Short mmCIF file of C-alpha atoms in Angstrom, two decimals:
data_model
loop_
_atom_site.label_atom_id
_atom_site.label_comp_id
_atom_site.label_asym_id
_atom_site.label_seq_id
_atom_site.Cartn_x
_atom_site.Cartn_y
_atom_site.Cartn_z
CA MET A 159 -121.90 2.63 -34.92
CA GLN A 160 -121.01 4.70 -37.96
CA ASN A 161 -117.47 5.07 -36.63
CA SER A 162 -117.21 1.31 -36.34
CA GLU A 163 -118.27 0.84 -39.95
CA GLU A 164 -115.78 3.48 -41.08
CA LEU A 165 -113.05 1.77 -39.09
CA LYS A 166 -113.83 -1.54 -40.78
CA TRP A 167 -113.63 0.03 -44.22
CA ALA A 168 -110.47 1.94 -43.36
CA LEU A 169 -108.88 -1.27 -42.09
CA LEU A 170 -109.92 -3.17 -45.17
CA ILE A 171 -108.65 -0.48 -47.55
CA ALA A 172 -105.37 -0.10 -45.66
CA SER A 173 -104.85 -3.87 -45.66
CA MET A 174 -105.66 -4.12 -49.35
CA ALA A 175 -103.25 -1.27 -50.12
CA MET A 176 -100.54 -2.97 -48.10
CA LEU A 177 -101.21 -6.26 -49.85
CA MET A 178 -101.06 -4.56 -53.20
CA MET A 179 -97.68 -3.15 -52.29
CA ALA A 180 -96.53 -6.59 -51.21
CA PHE A 181 -97.68 -8.09 -54.52
CA CYS A 182 -95.93 -5.30 -56.43
CA MET A 183 -92.77 -5.87 -54.42
CA ILE A 184 -92.72 -9.61 -55.16
CA SER A 185 -93.41 -9.00 -58.85
CA PHE A 186 -90.75 -6.31 -59.03
CA VAL A 187 -88.13 -8.55 -57.41
CA MET A 188 -88.93 -11.35 -59.86
CA TYR A 189 -88.91 -9.05 -62.89
CA TYR A 190 -85.80 -7.13 -61.87
CA GLN A 191 -83.88 -10.30 -61.00
CA LYS A 192 -84.78 -11.84 -64.35
CA ARG A 193 -83.76 -8.70 -66.23
CA ARG A 194 -80.45 -8.43 -64.40
CA PHE A 195 -79.72 -12.08 -65.14
CA GLU A 196 -80.42 -11.59 -68.82
CA GLU A 197 -78.21 -8.52 -68.86
CA GLU A 198 -75.43 -10.39 -67.06
CA LYS A 199 -75.78 -13.26 -69.51
CA ARG A 200 -75.52 -10.86 -72.43
CA ILE A 201 -72.40 -9.21 -71.00
CA ASN A 202 -70.83 -12.63 -70.39
CA GLU A 203 -71.61 -13.60 -73.96
CA ILE A 204 -69.99 -10.42 -75.29
CA GLU A 205 -66.97 -11.00 -73.06
CA LYS A 206 -66.72 -14.60 -74.21
CA ASN A 207 -66.92 -13.60 -77.86
CA TYR A 208 -64.33 -10.90 -77.32
CA ASN A 209 -61.95 -13.36 -75.64
CA ARG A 210 -62.53 -15.81 -78.45
CA LEU A 211 -61.76 -13.12 -80.98
CA LEU A 212 -58.58 -12.23 -79.11
CA LEU A 213 -57.53 -15.87 -79.06
CA ASP A 214 -58.37 -16.26 -82.69
CA THR A 215 -56.33 -13.20 -83.58
CA ALA A 216 -53.41 -14.42 -81.47
CA LEU A 217 -53.44 -17.82 -83.18
CA ASN A 218 -53.78 -16.21 -86.60
CA SER A 219 -50.80 -14.03 -85.83
CA GLU A 220 -48.87 -17.09 -84.73
CA GLU A 221 -49.64 -18.86 -87.99
CA THR A 222 -48.74 -15.74 -90.00
CA GLU A 223 -45.46 -15.44 -88.15
CA ARG A 224 -44.68 -19.13 -88.69
CA ARG A 225 -45.33 -18.62 -92.38
CA ARG A 226 -43.14 -15.52 -92.51
CA ILE A 227 -40.27 -17.33 -90.81
CA ALA A 228 -40.70 -20.32 -93.12
CA GLN A 229 -40.73 -18.03 -96.11
CA ASP A 230 -37.60 -16.20 -94.96
CA LEU A 231 -35.87 -19.49 -94.32
CA HIS A 232 -36.75 -20.76 -97.76
CA ASP A 233 -36.29 -17.60 -99.78
CA ASP A 234 -33.21 -16.20 -98.08
CA ILE A 235 -31.32 -18.90 -96.24
CA GLY A 236 -32.52 -21.70 -98.52
CA THR A 237 -31.46 -19.81 -101.65
CA MET A 238 -28.14 -18.85 -100.16
CA LEU A 239 -27.49 -22.42 -99.10
CA SER A 240 -28.33 -23.64 -102.58
CA LEU A 241 -25.91 -21.12 -104.06
CA THR A 242 -23.30 -22.16 -101.50
CA LYS A 243 -23.84 -25.77 -102.54
CA LEU A 244 -23.37 -24.82 -106.22
CA SER A 245 -20.21 -22.89 -105.43
CA LEU A 246 -18.90 -25.77 -103.37
CA ASN A 247 -19.60 -28.14 -106.24
CA GLN A 248 -17.55 -25.95 -108.56
CA LEU A 249 -14.82 -25.62 -105.98
CA SER A 250 -14.89 -29.35 -105.45
CA LYS A 251 -14.19 -29.96 -109.16
CA MET A 252 -11.25 -27.55 -108.99
CA VAL A 253 -9.87 -29.25 -105.87
CA GLU A 254 -10.26 -32.63 -107.56
CA ASN A 255 -8.09 -31.39 -110.44
CA TYR A 256 -5.31 -30.37 -108.06
CA GLY A 257 -5.31 -33.90 -106.65
CA ASN A 258 -4.78 -32.89 -103.01
CA GLU A 259 -6.55 -35.58 -101.04
CA LYS A 260 -6.74 -33.63 -97.75
CA ASP A 261 -8.33 -30.65 -99.46
CA ASP A 262 -10.71 -33.00 -101.21
CA GLN A 263 -11.80 -34.51 -97.90
CA ILE A 264 -12.46 -31.08 -96.38
CA MET A 265 -14.39 -30.14 -99.49
CA ARG A 266 -16.61 -33.25 -99.30
CA LYS A 267 -17.22 -32.67 -95.61
CA SER A 268 -18.23 -29.08 -96.36
CA GLN A 269 -20.53 -30.27 -99.14
CA SER A 270 -22.20 -32.84 -96.88
CA LEU A 271 -22.60 -30.24 -94.12
CA VAL A 272 -24.26 -27.84 -96.53
CA GLU A 273 -26.55 -30.59 -97.81
CA GLU A 274 -27.43 -31.53 -94.28
CA THR A 275 -28.16 -27.90 -93.45
CA ILE A 276 -30.39 -27.62 -96.53
CA LEU A 277 -32.32 -30.69 -95.34
CA HIS A 278 -32.65 -29.25 -91.84
CA VAL A 279 -33.89 -25.94 -93.22
CA ARG A 280 -36.39 -27.80 -95.39
CA ARG A 281 -37.59 -29.83 -92.40
CA ILE A 282 -37.94 -26.77 -90.18
CA THR A 283 -39.80 -24.98 -92.95
CA ARG A 284 -42.20 -27.89 -93.35
CA ASP A 285 -42.71 -28.11 -89.60
CA LEU A 286 -43.48 -24.44 -89.44
CA VAL A 287 -46.02 -24.53 -92.23
CA PRO A 288 -47.85 -27.79 -92.84
CA THR A 289 -48.08 -27.52 -96.61
CA THR A 290 -49.38 -31.08 -96.90
CA LEU A 291 -52.32 -30.09 -94.73
CA GLU A 292 -53.27 -27.25 -97.01
CA ARG A 293 -52.73 -29.17 -100.23
CA PHE A 294 -53.90 -32.68 -99.41
CA GLY A 295 -55.89 -32.39 -96.21
CA LEU A 296 -55.75 -33.45 -92.59
CA LEU A 297 -55.40 -37.20 -93.01
CA GLU A 298 -52.40 -36.89 -95.33
CA ALA A 299 -50.76 -34.31 -93.09
CA VAL A 300 -51.22 -36.38 -89.93
CA GLY A 301 -50.00 -39.47 -91.80
CA GLU A 302 -46.87 -37.60 -92.86
CA PHE A 303 -46.33 -36.25 -89.34
CA VAL A 304 -46.65 -39.74 -87.86
CA HIS A 305 -44.35 -41.23 -90.47
CA LYS A 306 -41.66 -38.65 -89.77
CA LEU A 307 -41.86 -39.24 -86.04
CA GLU A 308 -41.59 -43.00 -86.43
CA GLU A 309 -38.48 -42.55 -88.54
CA GLY A 310 -36.58 -40.71 -85.89
CA ASN A 311 -37.79 -42.54 -82.78
CA LYS A 312 -38.16 -46.11 -81.58
CA LEU A 313 -41.84 -45.54 -81.39
CA ALA A 314 -44.93 -47.23 -82.82
CA ILE A 315 -47.57 -44.73 -83.80
CA SER A 316 -50.83 -45.89 -85.32
CA PHE A 317 -53.21 -43.53 -87.00
CA HIS A 318 -56.76 -44.68 -87.76
CA ALA A 319 -59.08 -42.63 -89.88
CA SER A 320 -61.00 -43.61 -92.93
CA PRO A 321 -60.48 -41.18 -95.86
CA GLU A 322 -63.92 -42.09 -97.24
CA GLU A 323 -65.62 -41.23 -93.98
CA PHE A 324 -63.56 -38.18 -93.23
CA PRO A 325 -64.20 -35.50 -95.85
CA ARG A 326 -62.13 -32.35 -95.98
CA GLN A 327 -63.05 -29.73 -93.42
CA GLY A 328 -62.56 -25.98 -93.30
CA GLN A 329 -58.95 -24.81 -93.25
CA LYS A 330 -59.24 -23.44 -89.75
CA LEU A 331 -60.70 -26.65 -88.37
CA GLU A 332 -58.14 -28.84 -90.10
CA LEU A 333 -55.28 -26.71 -88.83
CA THR A 334 -56.74 -26.77 -85.28
CA ILE A 335 -57.02 -30.56 -85.28
CA TYR A 336 -53.55 -30.93 -86.80
CA ARG A 337 -51.93 -28.68 -84.19
CA ILE A 338 -53.76 -30.48 -81.36
CA ILE A 339 -52.57 -33.87 -82.62
CA GLN A 340 -49.04 -32.45 -82.90
CA GLU A 341 -49.19 -31.15 -79.35
CA LEU A 342 -50.66 -34.32 -77.83
CA VAL A 343 -48.20 -36.60 -79.61
CA ASN A 344 -45.23 -34.38 -78.76
CA ASN A 345 -46.35 -34.32 -75.12
CA ALA A 346 -46.58 -38.11 -75.07
CA ILE A 347 -43.08 -38.42 -76.51
CA LYS A 348 -41.55 -35.74 -74.28
CA HIS A 349 -43.20 -36.50 -70.94
CA ALA A 350 -44.83 -39.93 -71.01
CA SER A 351 -41.81 -42.08 -72.05
CA CYS A 352 -44.19 -44.18 -74.09
CA SER A 353 -43.43 -46.79 -76.74
CA ARG A 354 -46.79 -46.74 -78.48
CA ILE A 355 -49.26 -44.02 -79.45
CA ASP A 356 -52.67 -44.62 -81.03
CA ILE A 357 -54.44 -41.80 -82.83
CA ASN A 358 -58.10 -42.26 -83.77
CA LEU A 359 -60.04 -39.74 -85.77
CA GLU A 360 -63.77 -40.18 -86.37
CA ILE A 361 -66.51 -37.97 -87.68
CA ASN A 362 -70.28 -38.04 -87.65
CA ASP A 363 -72.87 -35.49 -88.68
CA VAL A 364 -72.38 -33.41 -85.57
CA LEU A 365 -68.99 -34.07 -84.01
CA ILE A 366 -65.40 -34.84 -84.81
CA ASP A 367 -63.91 -37.21 -82.21
CA LEU A 368 -60.19 -37.41 -81.72
CA ARG A 369 -58.58 -39.93 -79.36
CA VAL A 370 -54.88 -39.96 -78.59
CA ILE A 371 -53.87 -42.86 -76.35
CA ASP A 372 -50.36 -43.72 -75.17
CA ASN A 373 -48.88 -46.43 -72.99
CA GLY A 374 -46.52 -44.17 -71.06
CA VAL A 375 -46.37 -43.15 -67.41
CA GLY A 376 -49.59 -41.15 -67.67
CA PHE A 377 -50.56 -38.04 -65.73
CA ASP A 378 -53.33 -36.90 -63.46
CA PRO A 379 -55.05 -33.98 -65.26
CA ASP A 380 -56.80 -32.76 -62.09
CA LYS A 381 -53.56 -32.58 -60.14
CA ILE A 382 -51.86 -30.72 -62.96
CA LYS A 383 -54.69 -28.18 -63.09
CA GLU A 384 -54.82 -27.81 -59.30
CA SER A 385 -51.09 -27.28 -58.99
CA ASN A 386 -50.98 -24.80 -61.88
CA LEU A 387 -48.64 -27.12 -63.71
CA ALA A 388 -50.65 -27.02 -66.91
CA GLY A 389 -47.96 -26.33 -69.44
CA LEU A 390 -48.22 -24.08 -72.43
CA GLY A 391 -49.03 -27.12 -74.54
CA LEU A 392 -52.21 -28.05 -72.65
CA LEU A 393 -53.24 -24.42 -72.43
CA GLY A 394 -52.60 -24.05 -76.15
CA ILE A 395 -54.88 -27.02 -76.85
CA GLU A 396 -57.63 -25.50 -74.72
CA SER A 397 -57.21 -22.11 -76.40
CA ARG A 398 -57.47 -23.61 -79.87
CA LEU A 399 -60.52 -25.62 -78.83
CA ALA A 400 -62.20 -22.58 -77.31
CA ILE A 401 -62.24 -20.94 -80.73
CA VAL A 402 -63.99 -23.87 -82.40
CA ASN A 403 -66.26 -24.66 -79.40
CA GLY A 404 -64.44 -27.91 -78.79
CA THR A 405 -63.73 -29.78 -75.57
CA VAL A 406 -60.91 -31.93 -74.29
CA GLN A 407 -60.89 -34.56 -71.57
CA TYR A 408 -57.86 -36.30 -70.17
CA GLU A 409 -58.09 -39.69 -68.54
CA LYS A 410 -55.63 -41.87 -66.72
CA PRO A 411 -56.63 -45.49 -67.35
CA GLU A 412 -55.99 -47.97 -64.54
CA LYS A 413 -53.77 -50.11 -66.73
CA GLY A 414 -51.43 -47.17 -67.33
CA GLY A 415 -50.76 -44.57 -69.94
CA SER A 416 -52.96 -41.63 -70.69
CA ARG A 417 -55.90 -40.89 -72.92
CA ALA A 418 -56.94 -37.57 -74.44
CA PHE A 419 -60.41 -37.29 -75.87
CA VAL A 420 -61.18 -34.27 -78.01
CA GLN A 421 -64.60 -33.38 -79.40
CA ILE A 422 -65.15 -30.61 -81.92
CA PRO A 423 -68.45 -29.69 -83.53
CA VAL A 424 -68.47 -30.07 -87.30
CA MET A 425 -68.45 -26.69 -88.97
CA PRO A 426 -70.10 -26.08 -92.33
CA VAL A 427 -67.47 -25.91 -95.04
CA SER A 428 -67.81 -22.84 -97.25
CA ASP A 429 -68.81 -23.54 -100.86
CA SER A 430 -65.88 -21.61 -102.28
CA LYS A 431 -63.00 -23.99 -102.72
CA PRO A 432 -60.14 -22.87 -100.52
CA GLU A 433 -57.24 -21.53 -102.48
CA PRO A 434 -54.30 -23.90 -102.00
CA LEU A 435 -51.83 -22.08 -99.87
CA HIS A 436 -48.25 -22.06 -100.91
CA PRO A 437 -45.95 -22.00 -97.93
CA PHE A 438 -43.59 -19.58 -99.52
CA ARG A 439 -46.00 -16.98 -100.75
CA ARG A 440 -45.78 -13.66 -98.94
CA GLU A 441 -49.32 -12.99 -97.85
CA ARG A 442 -51.30 -12.85 -94.67
CA VAL A 443 -53.02 -16.08 -93.76
CA ASN A 444 -56.70 -15.87 -93.12
CA ILE A 445 -57.66 -19.02 -91.30
CA MET B 247 -116.92 -33.01 -27.77
CA PHE B 248 -116.10 -33.80 -31.36
CA GLU B 249 -119.47 -32.43 -32.43
CA THR B 250 -118.69 -29.14 -30.71
CA TYR B 251 -115.38 -28.84 -32.57
CA PHE B 252 -117.08 -29.78 -35.81
CA ALA B 253 -119.89 -27.28 -35.28
CA TYR B 254 -117.36 -24.55 -34.52
CA SER B 255 -115.43 -25.45 -37.68
CA LEU B 256 -118.59 -25.14 -39.72
CA ARG B 257 -119.37 -21.83 -38.13
CA LYS B 258 -115.89 -20.39 -38.71
CA PRO B 259 -114.50 -22.34 -41.66
CA ILE B 260 -111.76 -19.92 -42.76
CA PRO B 261 -109.99 -19.55 -39.38
CA CYS B 262 -110.27 -23.33 -38.88
CA PHE B 263 -108.91 -24.08 -42.32
CA SER B 264 -106.01 -21.67 -41.70
CA THR B 265 -105.20 -23.74 -38.59
CA PHE B 266 -105.17 -27.14 -40.28
CA ILE B 267 -103.51 -26.06 -43.54
CA THR B 268 -100.30 -25.63 -41.50
CA LEU B 269 -100.07 -29.42 -41.53
CA LEU B 270 -99.29 -29.31 -45.26
CA PRO B 271 -95.87 -27.56 -45.03
CA ILE B 272 -95.04 -29.64 -41.94
CA VAL B 273 -95.66 -32.90 -43.79
CA LEU B 274 -93.76 -31.65 -46.85
CA ILE B 275 -90.76 -30.50 -44.80
CA ILE B 276 -90.56 -33.96 -43.21
CA THR B 277 -91.17 -36.01 -46.37
CA ARG B 278 -88.81 -33.96 -48.56
CA LYS B 279 -86.17 -33.87 -45.81
CA ALA B 280 -86.05 -30.08 -46.01
CA TYR B 281 -85.17 -30.01 -42.29
CA LEU B 282 -81.58 -30.82 -43.35
CA ASP B 283 -81.30 -27.12 -44.14
CA PRO B 284 -81.20 -25.11 -40.87
CA THR B 285 -83.52 -22.51 -42.41
CA PHE B 286 -86.21 -25.09 -43.12
CA LYS B 287 -85.60 -26.74 -39.75
CA LEU B 288 -86.60 -23.42 -38.17
CA LEU B 289 -89.55 -23.20 -40.56
CA LEU B 290 -90.61 -26.64 -39.33
CA PHE B 291 -90.36 -25.47 -35.72
CA TYR B 292 -92.30 -22.31 -36.64
CA SER B 293 -95.03 -24.30 -38.37
CA LEU B 294 -95.23 -26.75 -35.45
CA SER B 295 -95.43 -23.98 -32.87
CA LYS B 296 -98.02 -22.18 -35.02
CA LEU B 297 -100.08 -25.35 -35.30
CA ILE B 298 -99.94 -25.94 -31.55
CA THR B 299 -100.84 -22.30 -30.82
CA ASP B 300 -103.70 -22.36 -33.33
CA LEU B 301 -105.00 -25.64 -31.93
CA LEU B 302 -104.92 -24.24 -28.40
CA ILE B 303 -106.74 -21.11 -29.61
CA PHE B 304 -109.23 -23.31 -31.45
CA ASP B 305 -109.80 -25.40 -28.34
CA SER B 306 -110.20 -22.30 -26.16
CA ALA B 307 -112.64 -20.79 -28.64
CA VAL B 308 -114.74 -23.97 -28.59
CA ARG B 309 -114.68 -23.99 -24.78
CA GLN B 310 -115.53 -20.28 -24.81
CA GLN B 311 -112.37 -19.33 -22.98
CA ASN B 312 -110.07 -16.40 -23.60
CA SER B 313 -107.35 -17.51 -26.02
CA ILE B 314 -105.51 -14.19 -26.33
CA VAL B 315 -102.81 -15.35 -23.94
CA TYR B 316 -101.64 -17.94 -26.52
CA PHE B 317 -101.68 -15.27 -29.20
CA ASN B 318 -99.55 -12.96 -27.05
CA ILE B 319 -97.05 -15.64 -26.07
CA SER B 320 -96.68 -16.77 -29.66
CA ILE B 321 -95.52 -13.32 -30.85
CA PRO B 322 -91.91 -13.40 -29.52
CA VAL B 323 -91.66 -17.14 -30.27
CA PHE B 324 -92.71 -16.68 -33.91
CA TYR B 325 -90.44 -13.69 -34.39
CA SER B 326 -87.44 -15.56 -32.94
CA LEU B 327 -88.01 -18.53 -35.26
CA LEU B 328 -88.68 -16.46 -38.38
CA ALA B 329 -85.79 -14.06 -37.78
CA GLY B 330 -83.61 -17.12 -37.09
CA MET B 331 -84.38 -18.34 -40.62
CA PHE B 332 -83.05 -15.08 -42.03
CA TYR B 333 -80.00 -15.38 -39.77
CA PHE B 334 -78.99 -18.47 -41.77
CA LYS B 335 -79.87 -16.89 -45.10
CA PHE B 336 -77.99 -13.60 -44.86
CA SER B 337 -74.35 -13.70 -45.84
CA SER B 338 -73.42 -10.37 -44.26
CA SER B 339 -72.15 -10.73 -40.69
CA ILE B 340 -73.51 -7.26 -39.84
CA TYR B 341 -77.04 -8.34 -40.77
CA LYS B 342 -76.60 -11.55 -38.78
CA LYS B 343 -75.53 -9.60 -35.72
CA GLY B 344 -78.45 -7.22 -36.23
CA ILE B 345 -80.88 -10.15 -36.31
CA LEU B 346 -79.52 -11.59 -33.06
CA TYR B 347 -79.82 -8.20 -31.35
CA SER B 348 -83.33 -7.71 -32.77
CA ILE B 349 -84.44 -11.11 -31.39
CA GLY B 350 -83.17 -10.17 -27.93
CA GLY B 351 -84.60 -6.65 -28.13
CA PHE B 352 -87.96 -7.82 -29.41
CA LEU B 353 -88.26 -10.44 -26.68
CA VAL B 354 -87.84 -7.74 -24.04
CA PHE B 355 -90.20 -5.42 -25.90
CA ALA B 356 -92.89 -8.11 -26.31
CA ILE B 357 -92.75 -9.01 -22.61
CA TRP B 358 -93.06 -5.32 -21.73
CA ASP B 359 -95.97 -4.90 -24.18
CA ILE B 360 -97.81 -7.95 -22.78
CA SER B 361 -97.46 -6.68 -19.23
CA ASN B 362 -98.28 -3.12 -20.29
CA SER B 363 -101.43 -4.24 -22.12
CA ASN B 364 -102.55 -6.38 -19.16
CA LEU B 365 -102.27 -4.74 -15.81
CA GLU B 366 -103.48 -7.97 -14.17
CA ILE B 367 -101.18 -10.42 -15.90
CA THR B 368 -102.63 -13.45 -14.05
CA ASP B 369 -106.17 -12.64 -15.11
CA PHE B 370 -106.34 -14.91 -18.15
CA GLN B 371 -110.08 -14.50 -18.62
CA ASN B 372 -109.75 -10.78 -19.29
CA HIS B 373 -106.42 -11.01 -21.06
CA ARG B 374 -106.02 -8.50 -23.89
CA ALA B 375 -104.01 -8.55 -27.10
CA VAL B 376 -100.75 -6.63 -27.20
CA LEU B 377 -100.88 -3.09 -28.48
CA PHE B 378 -97.59 -2.77 -30.40
CA ALA B 379 -95.72 -6.08 -30.41
CA LYS B 380 -97.59 -7.78 -33.27
CA THR B 381 -97.26 -4.68 -35.47
CA VAL B 382 -93.58 -4.32 -34.63
CA GLU B 383 -93.13 -8.03 -35.38
CA GLY B 384 -94.77 -7.50 -38.77
CA VAL B 385 -92.64 -4.44 -39.55
CA LEU B 386 -89.44 -6.25 -38.56
CA ILE B 387 -90.28 -9.32 -40.64
CA ILE B 388 -91.17 -7.17 -43.66
CA VAL B 389 -87.88 -5.26 -43.26
CA LEU B 390 -85.96 -8.56 -43.09
CA ILE B 391 -87.73 -9.82 -46.22
CA LEU B 392 -86.99 -6.62 -48.13
CA MET B 393 -83.35 -6.74 -47.03
CA TYR B 394 -83.16 -10.33 -48.17
CA PHE B 395 -84.71 -9.44 -51.54
CA TYR B 396 -82.14 -6.67 -51.88
CA GLU B 397 -79.37 -9.15 -51.16
CA ILE B 398 -80.55 -11.70 -53.73
CA ILE B 399 -80.92 -9.01 -56.39
CA ASN B 400 -77.41 -7.76 -55.67
CA SER B 401 -75.71 -11.13 -55.43
CA LEU B 402 -77.29 -12.59 -58.59
CA VAL B 403 -76.71 -16.17 -57.48
CA ILE B 404 -80.25 -17.45 -57.98
CA PRO B 405 -81.01 -17.89 -61.67
CA ASP B 406 -84.72 -18.64 -61.27
CA LEU B 407 -86.54 -17.28 -58.25
CA LEU B 408 -89.63 -19.38 -58.97
CA THR B 409 -87.72 -22.55 -58.22
CA PHE B 410 -85.89 -21.10 -55.23
CA PRO B 411 -87.59 -22.46 -52.06
CA PHE B 412 -86.87 -19.58 -49.71
CA PHE B 413 -88.26 -17.01 -52.15
CA TRP B 414 -91.68 -18.67 -51.76
CA VAL B 415 -91.32 -18.64 -47.99
CA CYS B 416 -90.45 -14.92 -48.05
CA SER B 417 -93.33 -14.13 -50.42
CA GLY B 418 -95.80 -15.98 -48.20
CA LEU B 419 -94.59 -14.18 -45.09
CA LEU B 420 -94.63 -10.80 -46.87
CA LEU B 421 -98.25 -11.26 -47.93
CA TYR B 422 -99.37 -12.53 -44.53
CA TYR B 423 -97.72 -9.77 -42.51
CA SER B 424 -98.84 -7.11 -45.02
CA SER B 425 -102.42 -8.24 -44.54
CA PHE B 426 -102.13 -8.21 -40.75
CA ILE B 427 -100.02 -5.13 -40.07
CA PHE B 428 -102.94 -2.65 -39.77
CA ILE B 429 -105.28 -5.05 -38.04
CA ALA B 430 -102.81 -6.07 -35.30
CA PRO B 431 -102.99 -2.87 -33.21
CA ILE B 432 -106.79 -2.76 -33.55
CA LEU B 433 -107.03 -6.21 -31.97
CA HIS B 434 -105.99 -4.72 -28.64
CA TYR B 435 -109.25 -2.77 -28.57
CA ALA B 436 -111.46 -5.08 -30.62
CA ALA B 437 -110.55 -8.45 -29.08
CA SER B 438 -111.59 -7.63 -25.55
CA TRP B 439 -113.41 -10.35 -23.57
CA LYS B 440 -116.04 -8.00 -22.19
CA ASN B 441 -116.60 -5.98 -25.35
CA ILE B 442 -115.77 -7.88 -28.55
CA GLN B 443 -115.99 -5.73 -31.65
CA ASP B 444 -116.62 -7.38 -34.97
CA LEU B 445 -114.12 -6.20 -37.62
CA GLY B 446 -116.09 -7.88 -40.38
CA ILE B 447 -114.27 -8.95 -43.53
CA ALA B 448 -111.15 -7.06 -42.41
CA ARG B 449 -110.64 -9.74 -39.71
CA THR B 450 -110.99 -12.54 -42.27
CA VAL B 451 -108.36 -11.14 -44.67
CA PRO B 452 -105.37 -12.18 -42.48
CA TYR B 453 -106.82 -15.70 -42.19
CA ILE B 454 -107.09 -15.92 -45.97
CA PHE B 455 -103.49 -14.79 -46.31
CA GLU B 456 -102.44 -17.18 -43.56
CA ILE B 457 -103.78 -19.95 -45.80
CA ILE B 458 -101.99 -18.46 -48.83
CA CYS B 459 -98.82 -18.18 -46.75
CA ALA B 460 -99.02 -21.88 -45.81
CA LEU B 461 -99.55 -22.76 -49.47
CA PHE B 462 -96.53 -20.65 -50.46
CA PHE B 463 -94.47 -22.42 -47.79
CA SER B 464 -95.58 -25.73 -49.27
CA VAL B 465 -94.62 -24.69 -52.81
CA GLY B 466 -91.23 -23.56 -51.51
CA VAL B 467 -90.63 -26.81 -49.64
CA TYR B 468 -91.80 -28.74 -52.70
CA HIS B 469 -88.98 -27.09 -54.69
CA PHE B 470 -86.45 -28.06 -52.04
CA SER B 471 -84.15 -30.87 -53.06
CA ALA B 472 -82.24 -32.71 -50.36
CA ASP B 473 -79.74 -33.94 -52.98
CA ASP B 474 -78.94 -30.40 -54.12
CA TYR B 475 -78.62 -29.27 -50.54
CA ALA B 476 -76.12 -32.07 -49.82
CA LYS B 477 -74.01 -30.98 -52.79
CA GLN B 478 -73.70 -27.37 -51.58
#
């Protein structure tokens, strides 16, 4: 009888011990899983930040290099071309005095070629470093970019953004938006064979919305991504957006053309007024 | 007849409740369409076979007949269904193969244990509970659960275990089999028709955890979403 009682107690204690172990096991799995997830999340966050920093550095380097090239073009080649133009002007007066018409023609041709080269150098320099963006802001810079494109192409480009509603943003953000607009518009001209491009820029308290719509042949963004056809341009847009936590969506409307929709969170602008950057000053750009 | 069943239920409320609570996960699996997932389809079959077995045992108990034969037969059936669930959950082909072999091996072992525990196999009135099979079943299921836990910790694909249906199923089974593993071999000696030994509260503990197990199954099935399953 006593053995039976002892057996009952032994059974009960053994079962309770086993149950306790089971409870501990379940709790451990839950705790350990949660901890590993948090750790994994933290590592991913570090990795993401590191990648963002790398991208940021790469883009900064690109901008610095653009500036250096622009500066070299202006300071060295630009100066030399100006001197060449002056020399040619003097030479032209001398040739005029001799009265040889053939020599005079060659001289004028040389002068016009030099002038043309100076203009080209100036244009390349401006393309490399958007001085208007730094001095007058995004809306002016995009307006100038659009105007220049319309001059050279049989293309209607409309740009809608209200200056009152679109205050100046941080330099980095403005440059990002400007480069994205440049890329999207250039893509539309190069690949979409379009005759009209609409650019819309809006801002609210939280987001900056950019819409670039063209009436060209359009493209299927999913197919491009699947077939690894995403060009450097599209990748460049995504890289720039990754730094400012922005997103881009491409759509192919049924009626034709293509539509790019970019959203970027508004960043607080620092109180210190950004020093106006001169394109031809030799210094590292900190965007 | 109904009065007899009712009187028996009042006399042994916990075992009776553990029988009828099985209806809850069954109803939930059907209403939430969890049977679309092969794992939960097997859980439905397990719950149905458990309900039928428990009802037969309940009926035999009321009629004062030996019900051990149902208990013995249910052991390989339950193991096959439960191990089958893990077959669909494991991603490693080695584990899957191991489960298939274990089902085959356990079936043979359980049949041997039933015949070994009952020299007169046709004598249902004096039928005795198996000596090893239920314990081995418990050990195997606990091993499968621990292996599955190891796999989910390693794979890190489930962000929140509390909303993962199969985690609840595993937890329920782990608690139930942990509560029963030491009592199972004793049943061979205690649950004898001629000389029934009362194990006291120790015999009630597995019934309590059977109820908890059914509730855990229900919570797991409740977290199952047929829409999410279709998207996988």
